[in-house]
Amino acid sequence: MSKVTVHDKTFGVFIKREEILRRVAEVAARINEDYKVLNPLFLCILNGSFIFAADLFRCITIDAEISFIKLASYKGTSSSGNVVTAIGMEEDLHGRHVVIVEDIIDTGKTLHSFLPEIEHRHPASVKIATFLTKPSALKHDIKADYTCFEIENKFVVGYGLDYDKLGRNLPDLYILDEG
Ligand code: XMP
Ligand code: MG
């Protein structure tokens, strides 16, 4: 399928499943190397990261653990704006090597608001693995340590990412048609 319609919009195929899997395996190989004896904890942010997390984790060959959380945003009392908190975080992060797994870093706002909550739990280290980044959309000082693809500032769906809740099941990544 080179074109799909999700709700009212048409998307064209952008990165094929085979290329995605090749790249995910490369990123996993780097993580295997970097975390050899550290038993990292992969902390995956739902919903968008679930497909990426599954493919990435299957390529991890060292001892490693995985857990899934949802983020909820509420208005903080300080001037820092919204606070993002984790739902379903049962792990004790103290002294752990945490790898946050995200589907996409767009403006960086989500992780910028959420990282303090992680730091607060005193992990030994925190790194970010993301399937996608949109460098030209970035507005916060967030840098991913492992990125599969840097893309232009256009809307994408598939491979876990949704357009208004649909499209997550598309095996390839699709980009919004503007023409
Ligand atoms: P921020 O700006 O906080 O955004 O880094 C991260 C969240 O925004 C959503 N997002 C997208 N979702 N296609 C999507 O399906 C996109 O192109 C896109 N850009 C941003 C996504 O939920 C992500 O976690
Ligand atoms: Mg998301």
Short mmCIF file of N, CA and C and ligand atoms in Angstrom, two decimals:
data_model
loop_
_atom_site.label_atom_id
_atom_site.label_comp_id
_atom_site.label_asym_id
_atom_site.label_seq_id
_atom_site.Cartn_x
_atom_site.Cartn_y
_atom_site.Cartn_z
N MET A 1 0.85 -1.20 0.00
CA MET A 1 0.00 0.00 0.00
C MET A 1 0.87 1.24 0.00
N SER A 2 0.82 2.03 -1.06
CA SER A 2 1.66 3.23 -1.05
C SER A 2 0.89 4.45 -0.55
N LYS A 3 -0.45 4.37 -0.53
CA LYS A 3 -1.27 5.46 0.03
C LYS A 3 -2.29 4.86 0.99
N VAL A 4 -2.52 5.57 2.09
CA VAL A 4 -3.61 5.15 2.98
C VAL A 4 -4.42 6.39 3.38
N THR A 5 -5.69 6.15 3.70
CA THR A 5 -6.52 7.23 4.23
C THR A 5 -6.80 6.91 5.69
N VAL A 6 -6.51 7.89 6.54
CA VAL A 6 -6.81 7.76 7.96
C VAL A 6 -7.72 8.93 8.31
N HIS A 7 -8.93 8.63 8.80
CA HIS A 7 -9.96 9.67 8.96
C HIS A 7 -10.10 10.41 7.63
N ASP A 8 -9.86 11.73 7.66
CA ASP A 8 -10.09 12.56 6.47
C ASP A 8 -8.81 12.84 5.68
N LYS A 9 -7.69 12.25 6.08
CA LYS A 9 -6.42 12.63 5.45
C LYS A 9 -5.75 11.47 4.72
N THR A 10 -5.00 11.84 3.69
CA THR A 10 -4.27 10.83 2.92
C THR A 10 -2.78 10.89 3.28
N PHE A 11 -2.22 9.72 3.43
CA PHE A 11 -0.80 9.61 3.79
C PHE A 11 -0.09 8.73 2.76
N GLY A 12 1.15 9.05 2.47
CA GLY A 12 1.95 8.26 1.55
C GLY A 12 3.01 7.48 2.32
N VAL A 13 3.39 6.33 1.78
CA VAL A 13 4.39 5.53 2.49
C VAL A 13 5.71 6.31 2.55
N PHE A 14 6.37 6.24 3.69
CA PHE A 14 7.53 7.11 3.94
C PHE A 14 8.76 6.27 4.29
N ILE A 15 8.64 5.39 5.28
CA ILE A 15 9.74 4.47 5.59
C ILE A 15 9.14 3.07 5.69
N LYS A 16 9.66 2.18 4.86
CA LYS A 16 9.12 0.83 4.80
C LYS A 16 9.56 0.01 6.02
N ARG A 17 8.70 -0.93 6.34
CA ARG A 17 8.92 -1.82 7.48
C ARG A 17 10.33 -2.44 7.50
N GLU A 18 10.81 -2.88 6.31
CA GLU A 18 12.13 -3.55 6.26
C GLU A 18 13.24 -2.59 6.67
N GLU A 19 13.12 -1.34 6.18
CA GLU A 19 14.15 -0.34 6.51
C GLU A 19 14.07 0.01 8.00
N ILE A 20 12.84 0.10 8.51
CA ILE A 20 12.66 0.39 9.94
C ILE A 20 13.36 -0.69 10.76
N LEU A 21 13.10 -1.94 10.43
CA LEU A 21 13.66 -3.05 11.22
C LEU A 21 15.19 -3.07 11.16
N ARG A 22 15.73 -2.76 9.98
CA ARG A 22 17.20 -2.69 9.85
C ARG A 22 17.77 -1.65 10.80
N ARG A 23 17.12 -0.49 10.80
CA ARG A 23 17.63 0.63 11.61
C ARG A 23 17.44 0.36 13.11
N VAL A 24 16.30 -0.23 13.46
CA VAL A 24 16.04 -0.55 14.87
C VAL A 24 17.11 -1.53 15.37
N ALA A 25 17.48 -2.49 14.52
CA ALA A 25 18.51 -3.46 14.91
C ALA A 25 19.86 -2.78 15.12
N GLU A 26 20.17 -1.78 14.29
CA GLU A 26 21.43 -1.02 14.46
C GLU A 26 21.46 -0.30 15.80
N VAL A 27 20.34 0.35 16.12
CA VAL A 27 20.25 1.09 17.38
C VAL A 27 20.36 0.12 18.56
N ALA A 28 19.67 -1.02 18.46
CA ALA A 28 19.73 -2.03 19.52
C ALA A 28 21.15 -2.53 19.73
N ALA A 29 21.89 -2.67 18.63
CA ALA A 29 23.28 -3.14 18.72
C ALA A 29 24.12 -2.15 19.54
N ARG A 30 23.87 -0.88 19.34
CA ARG A 30 24.60 0.14 20.13
C ARG A 30 24.23 0.04 21.60
N ILE A 31 22.96 -0.17 21.88
CA ILE A 31 22.51 -0.29 23.28
C ILE A 31 23.12 -1.54 23.92
N ASN A 32 23.15 -2.65 23.18
CA ASN A 32 23.78 -3.88 23.69
C ASN A 32 25.22 -3.63 24.09
N GLU A 33 25.91 -2.86 23.28
CA GLU A 33 27.31 -2.54 23.52
C GLU A 33 27.45 -1.62 24.75
N ASP A 34 26.61 -0.59 24.81
CA ASP A 34 26.74 0.44 25.86
C ASP A 34 26.32 -0.05 27.25
N TYR A 35 25.44 -1.05 27.30
CA TYR A 35 24.84 -1.45 28.58
C TYR A 35 25.21 -2.88 29.01
N LYS A 36 26.26 -3.42 28.42
CA LYS A 36 26.64 -4.83 28.60
C LYS A 36 26.29 -5.48 29.95
N VAL A 37 26.81 -4.91 31.03
CA VAL A 37 26.61 -5.58 32.33
C VAL A 37 25.74 -4.73 33.27
N LEU A 38 24.98 -3.82 32.70
CA LEU A 38 24.27 -2.84 33.54
C LEU A 38 22.81 -3.20 33.80
N ASN A 39 22.32 -4.26 33.20
CA ASN A 39 20.90 -4.64 33.33
C ASN A 39 19.98 -3.42 33.22
N PRO A 40 19.95 -2.77 32.07
CA PRO A 40 19.15 -1.56 31.92
C PRO A 40 17.66 -1.86 32.06
N LEU A 41 16.93 -0.82 32.47
CA LEU A 41 15.47 -0.90 32.53
C LEU A 41 14.91 -0.03 31.40
N PHE A 42 14.27 -0.66 30.44
CA PHE A 42 13.61 0.07 29.36
C PHE A 42 12.26 0.54 29.87
N LEU A 43 12.08 1.85 29.89
CA LEU A 43 10.83 2.44 30.38
C LEU A 43 10.10 3.02 29.17
N CYS A 44 9.08 2.30 28.71
CA CYS A 44 8.44 2.65 27.44
C CYS A 44 7.21 3.49 27.68
N ILE A 45 7.09 4.56 26.90
CA ILE A 45 5.99 5.48 27.09
C ILE A 45 4.84 5.13 26.14
N LEU A 46 3.74 4.71 26.74
CA LEU A 46 2.55 4.32 25.99
C LEU A 46 1.77 5.56 25.56
N ASN A 47 0.94 5.52 24.51
CA ASN A 47 0.72 4.32 23.72
C ASN A 47 1.71 4.19 22.56
N GLY A 48 2.19 5.32 22.08
CA GLY A 48 2.87 5.36 20.79
C GLY A 48 4.08 4.46 20.63
N SER A 49 4.78 4.16 21.74
CA SER A 49 6.07 3.47 21.60
C SER A 49 5.94 1.95 21.60
N PHE A 50 4.72 1.41 21.67
CA PHE A 50 4.62 -0.04 21.94
C PHE A 50 5.17 -0.91 20.82
N ILE A 51 5.03 -0.48 19.58
CA ILE A 51 5.55 -1.30 18.46
C ILE A 51 7.07 -1.18 18.40
N PHE A 52 7.57 0.04 18.48
CA PHE A 52 9.02 0.28 18.48
C PHE A 52 9.66 -0.47 19.64
N ALA A 53 9.04 -0.37 20.82
CA ALA A 53 9.60 -1.02 22.01
C ALA A 53 9.70 -2.53 21.79
N ALA A 54 8.67 -3.12 21.19
CA ALA A 54 8.67 -4.57 20.97
C ALA A 54 9.77 -4.98 20.00
N ASP A 55 9.91 -4.24 18.92
CA ASP A 55 10.95 -4.58 17.93
C ASP A 55 12.35 -4.34 18.50
N LEU A 56 12.51 -3.21 19.20
CA LEU A 56 13.81 -2.89 19.80
C LEU A 56 14.20 -3.96 20.82
N PHE A 57 13.26 -4.29 21.69
CA PHE A 57 13.57 -5.19 22.80
C PHE A 57 13.92 -6.60 22.31
N ARG A 58 13.31 -7.01 21.20
CA ARG A 58 13.64 -8.33 20.65
C ARG A 58 15.07 -8.38 20.12
N CYS A 59 15.66 -7.21 19.85
CA CYS A 59 17.05 -7.17 19.37
C CYS A 59 18.04 -6.97 20.52
N ILE A 60 17.52 -6.87 21.74
CA ILE A 60 18.41 -6.71 22.89
C ILE A 60 18.86 -8.10 23.35
N THR A 61 20.18 -8.29 23.42
CA THR A 61 20.72 -9.62 23.71
C THR A 61 21.38 -9.68 25.08
N ILE A 62 21.50 -8.55 25.75
CA ILE A 62 22.08 -8.52 27.10
C ILE A 62 20.94 -8.67 28.12
N ASP A 63 21.26 -8.86 29.39
CA ASP A 63 20.22 -8.85 30.42
C ASP A 63 19.58 -7.47 30.44
N ALA A 64 18.25 -7.42 30.41
CA ALA A 64 17.55 -6.15 30.41
C ALA A 64 16.12 -6.38 30.87
N GLU A 65 15.53 -5.33 31.45
CA GLU A 65 14.13 -5.40 31.89
C GLU A 65 13.33 -4.36 31.13
N ILE A 66 12.02 -4.58 31.07
CA ILE A 66 11.16 -3.64 30.36
C ILE A 66 9.90 -3.38 31.16
N SER A 67 9.45 -2.12 31.12
CA SER A 67 8.22 -1.75 31.80
C SER A 67 7.54 -0.65 30.99
N PHE A 68 6.23 -0.53 31.17
CA PHE A 68 5.45 0.41 30.35
C PHE A 68 4.71 1.39 31.25
N ILE A 69 4.75 2.65 30.87
CA ILE A 69 4.02 3.67 31.64
C ILE A 69 3.23 4.55 30.69
N LYS A 70 2.21 5.20 31.26
CA LYS A 70 1.48 6.24 30.53
C LYS A 70 1.80 7.56 31.19
N LEU A 71 1.73 8.61 30.42
CA LEU A 71 1.98 9.93 30.99
C LEU A 71 0.67 10.70 31.09
N ALA A 72 0.53 11.43 32.17
CA ALA A 72 -0.64 12.29 32.33
C ALA A 72 -0.13 13.68 32.66
N SER A 73 -0.74 14.67 32.05
CA SER A 73 -0.26 16.03 32.23
C SER A 73 -1.29 16.81 33.06
N TYR A 74 -0.80 17.55 34.03
CA TYR A 74 -1.70 18.41 34.79
C TYR A 74 -1.03 19.75 35.01
N LYS A 75 -1.81 20.74 35.36
CA LYS A 75 -1.30 22.09 35.53
C LYS A 75 -0.55 22.17 36.84
N GLY A 76 0.72 22.49 36.78
CA GLY A 76 1.52 22.61 38.00
C GLY A 76 1.23 23.92 38.72
N THR A 77 1.69 24.02 39.96
CA THR A 77 1.45 25.25 40.72
C THR A 77 2.52 26.29 40.43
N SER A 78 3.68 25.84 39.93
CA SER A 78 4.76 26.79 39.67
C SER A 78 4.58 27.41 38.28
N SER A 79 5.48 28.27 37.91
CA SER A 79 5.40 28.94 36.62
C SER A 79 5.89 28.05 35.49
N SER A 80 6.35 26.85 35.86
CA SER A 80 6.93 25.97 34.84
C SER A 80 5.87 25.35 33.93
N GLY A 81 4.60 25.67 34.18
CA GLY A 81 3.55 25.17 33.30
C GLY A 81 3.13 23.76 33.67
N ASN A 82 2.83 22.98 32.64
CA ASN A 82 2.31 21.63 32.91
C ASN A 82 3.34 20.70 33.51
N VAL A 83 2.89 19.89 34.44
CA VAL A 83 3.72 18.85 35.02
C VAL A 83 3.26 17.54 34.39
N VAL A 84 4.21 16.71 34.02
CA VAL A 84 3.85 15.42 33.43
C VAL A 84 4.24 14.33 34.40
N THR A 85 3.26 13.51 34.75
CA THR A 85 3.52 12.47 35.74
C THR A 85 3.25 11.10 35.14
N ALA A 86 3.87 10.07 35.71
CA ALA A 86 3.76 8.72 35.16
C ALA A 86 2.65 7.94 35.84
N ILE A 87 1.86 7.24 35.04
CA ILE A 87 0.84 6.34 35.58
C ILE A 87 1.35 4.91 35.37
N GLY A 88 1.32 4.13 36.43
CA GLY A 88 1.69 2.72 36.31
C GLY A 88 3.16 2.46 36.51
N MET A 89 3.87 3.40 37.13
CA MET A 89 5.30 3.19 37.39
C MET A 89 5.46 2.42 38.69
N GLU A 90 5.74 1.14 38.58
CA GLU A 90 5.88 0.30 39.78
C GLU A 90 7.34 0.05 40.11
N GLU A 91 8.21 0.34 39.16
CA GLU A 91 9.62 0.03 39.36
C GLU A 91 10.29 1.00 40.32
N ASP A 92 11.20 0.44 41.11
CA ASP A 92 12.08 1.27 41.92
C ASP A 92 13.25 1.67 41.01
N LEU A 93 13.36 2.95 40.70
CA LEU A 93 14.39 3.38 39.75
C LEU A 93 15.74 3.65 40.43
N HIS A 94 15.74 3.61 41.75
CA HIS A 94 16.95 3.97 42.49
C HIS A 94 18.13 3.10 42.05
N GLY A 95 19.19 3.77 41.56
CA GLY A 95 20.40 3.06 41.15
C GLY A 95 20.29 2.32 39.82
N ARG A 96 19.14 2.43 39.16
CA ARG A 96 18.96 1.71 37.89
C ARG A 96 19.45 2.53 36.70
N HIS A 97 19.83 1.82 35.64
CA HIS A 97 20.18 2.46 34.38
C HIS A 97 18.93 2.44 33.49
N VAL A 98 18.32 3.62 33.34
CA VAL A 98 17.02 3.72 32.69
C VAL A 98 17.19 4.16 31.23
N VAL A 99 16.51 3.45 30.35
CA VAL A 99 16.44 3.86 28.94
C VAL A 99 14.97 4.18 28.65
N ILE A 100 14.68 5.45 28.47
CA ILE A 100 13.31 5.85 28.14
C ILE A 100 13.07 5.56 26.66
N VAL A 101 11.96 4.91 26.36
CA VAL A 101 11.65 4.55 24.97
C VAL A 101 10.44 5.35 24.51
N GLU A 102 10.65 6.18 23.50
CA GLU A 102 9.60 7.07 22.98
C GLU A 102 9.36 6.79 21.50
N ASP A 103 8.16 7.10 21.03
CA ASP A 103 7.89 6.98 19.61
C ASP A 103 8.48 8.17 18.85
N ILE A 104 8.25 9.37 19.36
CA ILE A 104 8.70 10.56 18.62
C ILE A 104 8.97 11.71 19.59
N ILE A 105 10.05 12.43 19.32
CA ILE A 105 10.28 13.70 20.02
C ILE A 105 10.01 14.80 19.01
N ASP A 106 8.99 15.58 19.31
CA ASP A 106 8.56 16.65 18.40
C ASP A 106 9.10 17.98 18.94
N THR A 107 8.35 18.64 19.80
CA THR A 107 8.86 19.87 20.41
C THR A 107 9.79 19.55 21.59
N GLY A 108 9.68 18.35 22.11
CA GLY A 108 10.46 17.96 23.29
C GLY A 108 9.76 18.30 24.60
N LYS A 109 8.58 18.87 24.50
CA LYS A 109 7.85 19.32 25.69
C LYS A 109 7.53 18.17 26.65
N THR A 110 7.06 17.05 26.10
CA THR A 110 6.67 15.92 26.95
C THR A 110 7.85 15.47 27.80
N LEU A 111 8.98 15.21 27.18
CA LEU A 111 10.13 14.69 27.94
C LEU A 111 10.72 15.77 28.84
N HIS A 112 10.70 17.01 28.37
CA HIS A 112 11.19 18.11 29.19
C HIS A 112 10.40 18.18 30.51
N SER A 113 9.10 17.95 30.44
CA SER A 113 8.26 18.01 31.64
C SER A 113 8.37 16.74 32.48
N PHE A 114 8.70 15.63 31.84
CA PHE A 114 8.68 14.34 32.53
C PHE A 114 10.04 13.95 33.14
N LEU A 115 11.14 14.37 32.54
CA LEU A 115 12.46 13.94 33.02
C LEU A 115 12.71 14.27 34.50
N PRO A 116 12.25 15.44 34.99
CA PRO A 116 12.45 15.71 36.42
C PRO A 116 11.83 14.65 37.31
N GLU A 117 10.70 14.12 36.90
CA GLU A 117 10.05 13.06 37.69
C GLU A 117 10.92 11.82 37.77
N ILE A 118 11.63 11.52 36.69
CA ILE A 118 12.55 10.37 36.67
C ILE A 118 13.76 10.66 37.57
N GLU A 119 14.36 11.84 37.37
CA GLU A 119 15.55 12.22 38.13
C GLU A 119 15.28 12.18 39.64
N HIS A 120 14.10 12.57 40.00
CA HIS A 120 13.64 12.61 41.37
C HIS A 120 13.73 11.23 42.05
N ARG A 121 13.70 10.18 41.24
CA ARG A 121 13.74 8.82 41.78
C ARG A 121 15.16 8.25 41.82
N HIS A 122 16.15 9.11 41.58
CA HIS A 122 17.56 8.77 41.72
C HIS A 122 18.03 7.54 40.95
N PRO A 123 17.79 7.50 39.64
CA PRO A 123 18.38 6.42 38.84
C PRO A 123 19.89 6.63 38.71
N ALA A 124 20.62 5.57 38.37
CA ALA A 124 22.07 5.70 38.17
C ALA A 124 22.34 6.48 36.89
N SER A 125 21.50 6.29 35.87
CA SER A 125 21.65 7.04 34.62
C SER A 125 20.32 7.02 33.87
N VAL A 126 20.15 8.01 33.00
CA VAL A 126 18.95 8.09 32.17
C VAL A 126 19.37 8.42 30.75
N LYS A 127 18.95 7.59 29.81
CA LYS A 127 19.14 7.92 28.40
C LYS A 127 17.81 7.78 27.68
N ILE A 128 17.75 8.38 26.50
CA ILE A 128 16.50 8.38 25.72
C ILE A 128 16.73 7.66 24.40
N ALA A 129 15.85 6.69 24.12
CA ALA A 129 15.84 6.03 22.80
C ALA A 129 14.52 6.38 22.14
N THR A 130 14.59 6.99 20.97
CA THR A 130 13.36 7.37 20.28
C THR A 130 13.37 6.83 18.85
N PHE A 131 12.18 6.45 18.40
CA PHE A 131 12.06 6.00 17.02
C PHE A 131 12.30 7.17 16.07
N LEU A 132 11.65 8.32 16.36
CA LEU A 132 11.75 9.48 15.47
C LEU A 132 12.10 10.74 16.24
N THR A 133 12.78 11.66 15.57
CA THR A 133 12.88 13.04 16.06
C THR A 133 12.56 13.97 14.89
N LYS A 134 12.02 15.13 15.24
CA LYS A 134 11.79 16.19 14.25
C LYS A 134 12.66 17.37 14.67
N PRO A 135 13.93 17.38 14.27
CA PRO A 135 14.86 18.40 14.76
C PRO A 135 14.37 19.84 14.56
N SER A 136 13.69 20.11 13.46
CA SER A 136 13.27 21.50 13.20
C SER A 136 12.07 21.91 14.04
N ALA A 137 11.44 20.97 14.74
CA ALA A 137 10.30 21.30 15.60
C ALA A 137 10.71 21.45 17.07
N LEU A 138 11.95 21.07 17.38
CA LEU A 138 12.40 21.02 18.77
C LEU A 138 12.43 22.40 19.42
N LYS A 139 11.80 22.50 20.59
CA LYS A 139 11.74 23.79 21.30
C LYS A 139 12.34 23.71 22.70
N HIS A 140 12.67 22.50 23.14
CA HIS A 140 13.21 22.33 24.49
C HIS A 140 14.58 21.66 24.40
N ASP A 141 15.32 21.78 25.49
CA ASP A 141 16.68 21.25 25.50
C ASP A 141 16.64 19.74 25.79
N ILE A 142 16.17 19.00 24.82
CA ILE A 142 16.07 17.55 24.95
C ILE A 142 16.87 16.92 23.82
N LYS A 143 17.77 16.02 24.20
CA LYS A 143 18.56 15.37 23.17
C LYS A 143 18.45 13.86 23.34
N ALA A 144 17.99 13.18 22.30
CA ALA A 144 17.90 11.73 22.36
C ALA A 144 19.30 11.14 22.23
N ASP A 145 19.55 10.06 22.97
CA ASP A 145 20.85 9.38 22.90
C ASP A 145 20.86 8.37 21.76
N TYR A 146 19.69 7.80 21.48
CA TYR A 146 19.55 6.83 20.39
C TYR A 146 18.33 7.22 19.56
N THR A 147 18.56 7.52 18.28
CA THR A 147 17.47 7.93 17.39
C THR A 147 17.50 7.03 16.16
N CYS A 148 16.35 6.49 15.79
CA CYS A 148 16.32 5.67 14.57
C CYS A 148 16.31 6.56 13.33
N PHE A 149 15.39 7.54 13.30
CA PHE A 149 15.30 8.40 12.12
C PHE A 149 15.02 9.85 12.53
N GLU A 150 15.75 10.77 11.89
CA GLU A 150 15.41 12.19 12.00
C GLU A 150 14.55 12.53 10.79
N ILE A 151 13.39 13.14 11.02
CA ILE A 151 12.48 13.43 9.91
C ILE A 151 12.15 14.92 9.86
N GLU A 152 11.61 15.34 8.72
CA GLU A 152 11.19 16.73 8.59
C GLU A 152 9.94 16.97 9.43
N ASN A 153 9.58 18.23 9.58
CA ASN A 153 8.48 18.61 10.46
C ASN A 153 7.13 18.41 9.77
N LYS A 154 6.79 17.16 9.52
CA LYS A 154 5.49 16.82 8.92
C LYS A 154 4.86 15.71 9.75
N PHE A 155 3.54 15.61 9.67
CA PHE A 155 2.84 14.63 10.49
C PHE A 155 2.99 13.21 9.92
N VAL A 156 3.29 12.27 10.79
CA VAL A 156 3.44 10.87 10.36
C VAL A 156 2.53 9.95 11.17
N VAL A 157 2.15 8.83 10.54
CA VAL A 157 1.36 7.79 11.24
C VAL A 157 1.91 6.41 10.90
N GLY A 158 1.52 5.45 11.71
CA GLY A 158 1.91 4.06 11.49
C GLY A 158 3.01 3.66 12.44
N TYR A 159 3.31 2.36 12.48
CA TYR A 159 4.34 1.83 13.36
C TYR A 159 4.13 2.33 14.80
N GLY A 160 2.87 2.31 15.23
CA GLY A 160 2.55 2.70 16.61
C GLY A 160 2.04 4.12 16.75
N LEU A 161 2.34 4.98 15.76
CA LEU A 161 1.91 6.38 15.87
C LEU A 161 0.52 6.55 15.27
N ASP A 162 -0.26 7.42 15.89
CA ASP A 162 -1.66 7.55 15.48
C ASP A 162 -1.99 8.94 14.95
N TYR A 163 -3.05 8.97 14.13
CA TYR A 163 -3.72 10.24 13.82
C TYR A 163 -5.10 10.12 14.42
N ASP A 164 -5.34 10.84 15.50
CA ASP A 164 -6.61 10.78 16.22
C ASP A 164 -7.02 9.33 16.47
N LYS A 165 -6.12 8.59 17.06
CA LYS A 165 -6.32 7.22 17.54
C LYS A 165 -6.27 6.13 16.47
N LEU A 166 -6.30 6.50 15.21
CA LEU A 166 -6.23 5.47 14.16
C LEU A 166 -4.84 5.45 13.51
N GLY A 167 -4.53 4.34 12.88
CA GLY A 167 -3.31 4.23 12.08
C GLY A 167 -2.15 3.57 12.79
N ARG A 168 -2.29 3.27 14.07
CA ARG A 168 -1.16 2.69 14.81
C ARG A 168 -0.76 1.32 14.27
N ASN A 169 -1.70 0.62 13.66
CA ASN A 169 -1.46 -0.74 13.19
C ASN A 169 -0.82 -0.81 11.82
N LEU A 170 -0.60 0.31 11.17
CA LEU A 170 0.06 0.28 9.86
C LEU A 170 1.51 -0.17 10.06
N PRO A 171 1.97 -1.19 9.34
CA PRO A 171 3.33 -1.71 9.58
C PRO A 171 4.44 -0.78 9.11
N ASP A 172 4.17 0.01 8.07
CA ASP A 172 5.16 0.98 7.59
C ASP A 172 4.88 2.35 8.23
N LEU A 173 5.82 3.28 8.06
CA LEU A 173 5.57 4.65 8.51
C LEU A 173 5.08 5.47 7.32
N TYR A 174 4.02 6.24 7.54
CA TYR A 174 3.40 7.05 6.48
C TYR A 174 3.50 8.53 6.83
N ILE A 175 3.57 9.36 5.79
CA ILE A 175 3.68 10.81 6.00
C ILE A 175 2.52 11.51 5.30
N LEU A 176 2.07 12.59 5.91
CA LEU A 176 0.92 13.33 5.40
C LEU A 176 1.17 13.84 3.98
N ASP A 177 0.21 13.56 3.11
CA ASP A 177 0.25 14.05 1.72
C ASP A 177 -0.15 15.51 1.72
N GLU A 178 0.66 16.34 1.13
CA GLU A 178 0.27 17.76 1.03
C GLU A 178 0.31 18.16 -0.42
N GLY A 179 -0.64 17.72 -1.16
CA GLY A 179 -0.59 18.09 -2.56
C GLY A 179 -1.90 17.78 -3.23
P1 XMP B 1 6.45 16.64 22.09
O1 XMP B 1 6.15 17.92 21.34
O2 XMP B 1 6.04 16.71 23.52
O3 XMP B 1 5.49 15.64 21.37
O4 XMP B 1 7.87 16.20 21.90
C1 XMP B 1 5.55 14.30 21.55
C2 XMP B 1 4.20 13.70 21.27
O5 XMP B 1 3.48 14.37 20.20
C3 XMP B 1 2.84 13.43 19.35
N1 XMP B 1 3.31 13.64 17.96
C4 XMP B 1 2.97 12.92 16.89
N2 XMP B 1 2.17 11.85 16.74
N3 XMP B 1 2.59 11.82 14.43
C5 XMP B 1 1.99 11.30 15.51
O6 XMP B 1 1.27 10.32 15.36
C6 XMP B 1 3.41 12.88 14.47
O7 XMP B 1 3.94 13.31 13.44
C7 XMP B 1 3.61 13.47 15.77
N4 XMP B 1 4.33 14.52 16.19
C8 XMP B 1 4.14 14.59 17.53
C9 XMP B 1 3.21 12.09 19.88
O8 XMP B 1 2.14 11.60 20.68
C10 XMP B 1 4.40 12.30 20.77
O9 XMP B 1 4.50 11.38 21.85
MG MG B 2 3.25 9.61 22.18
#
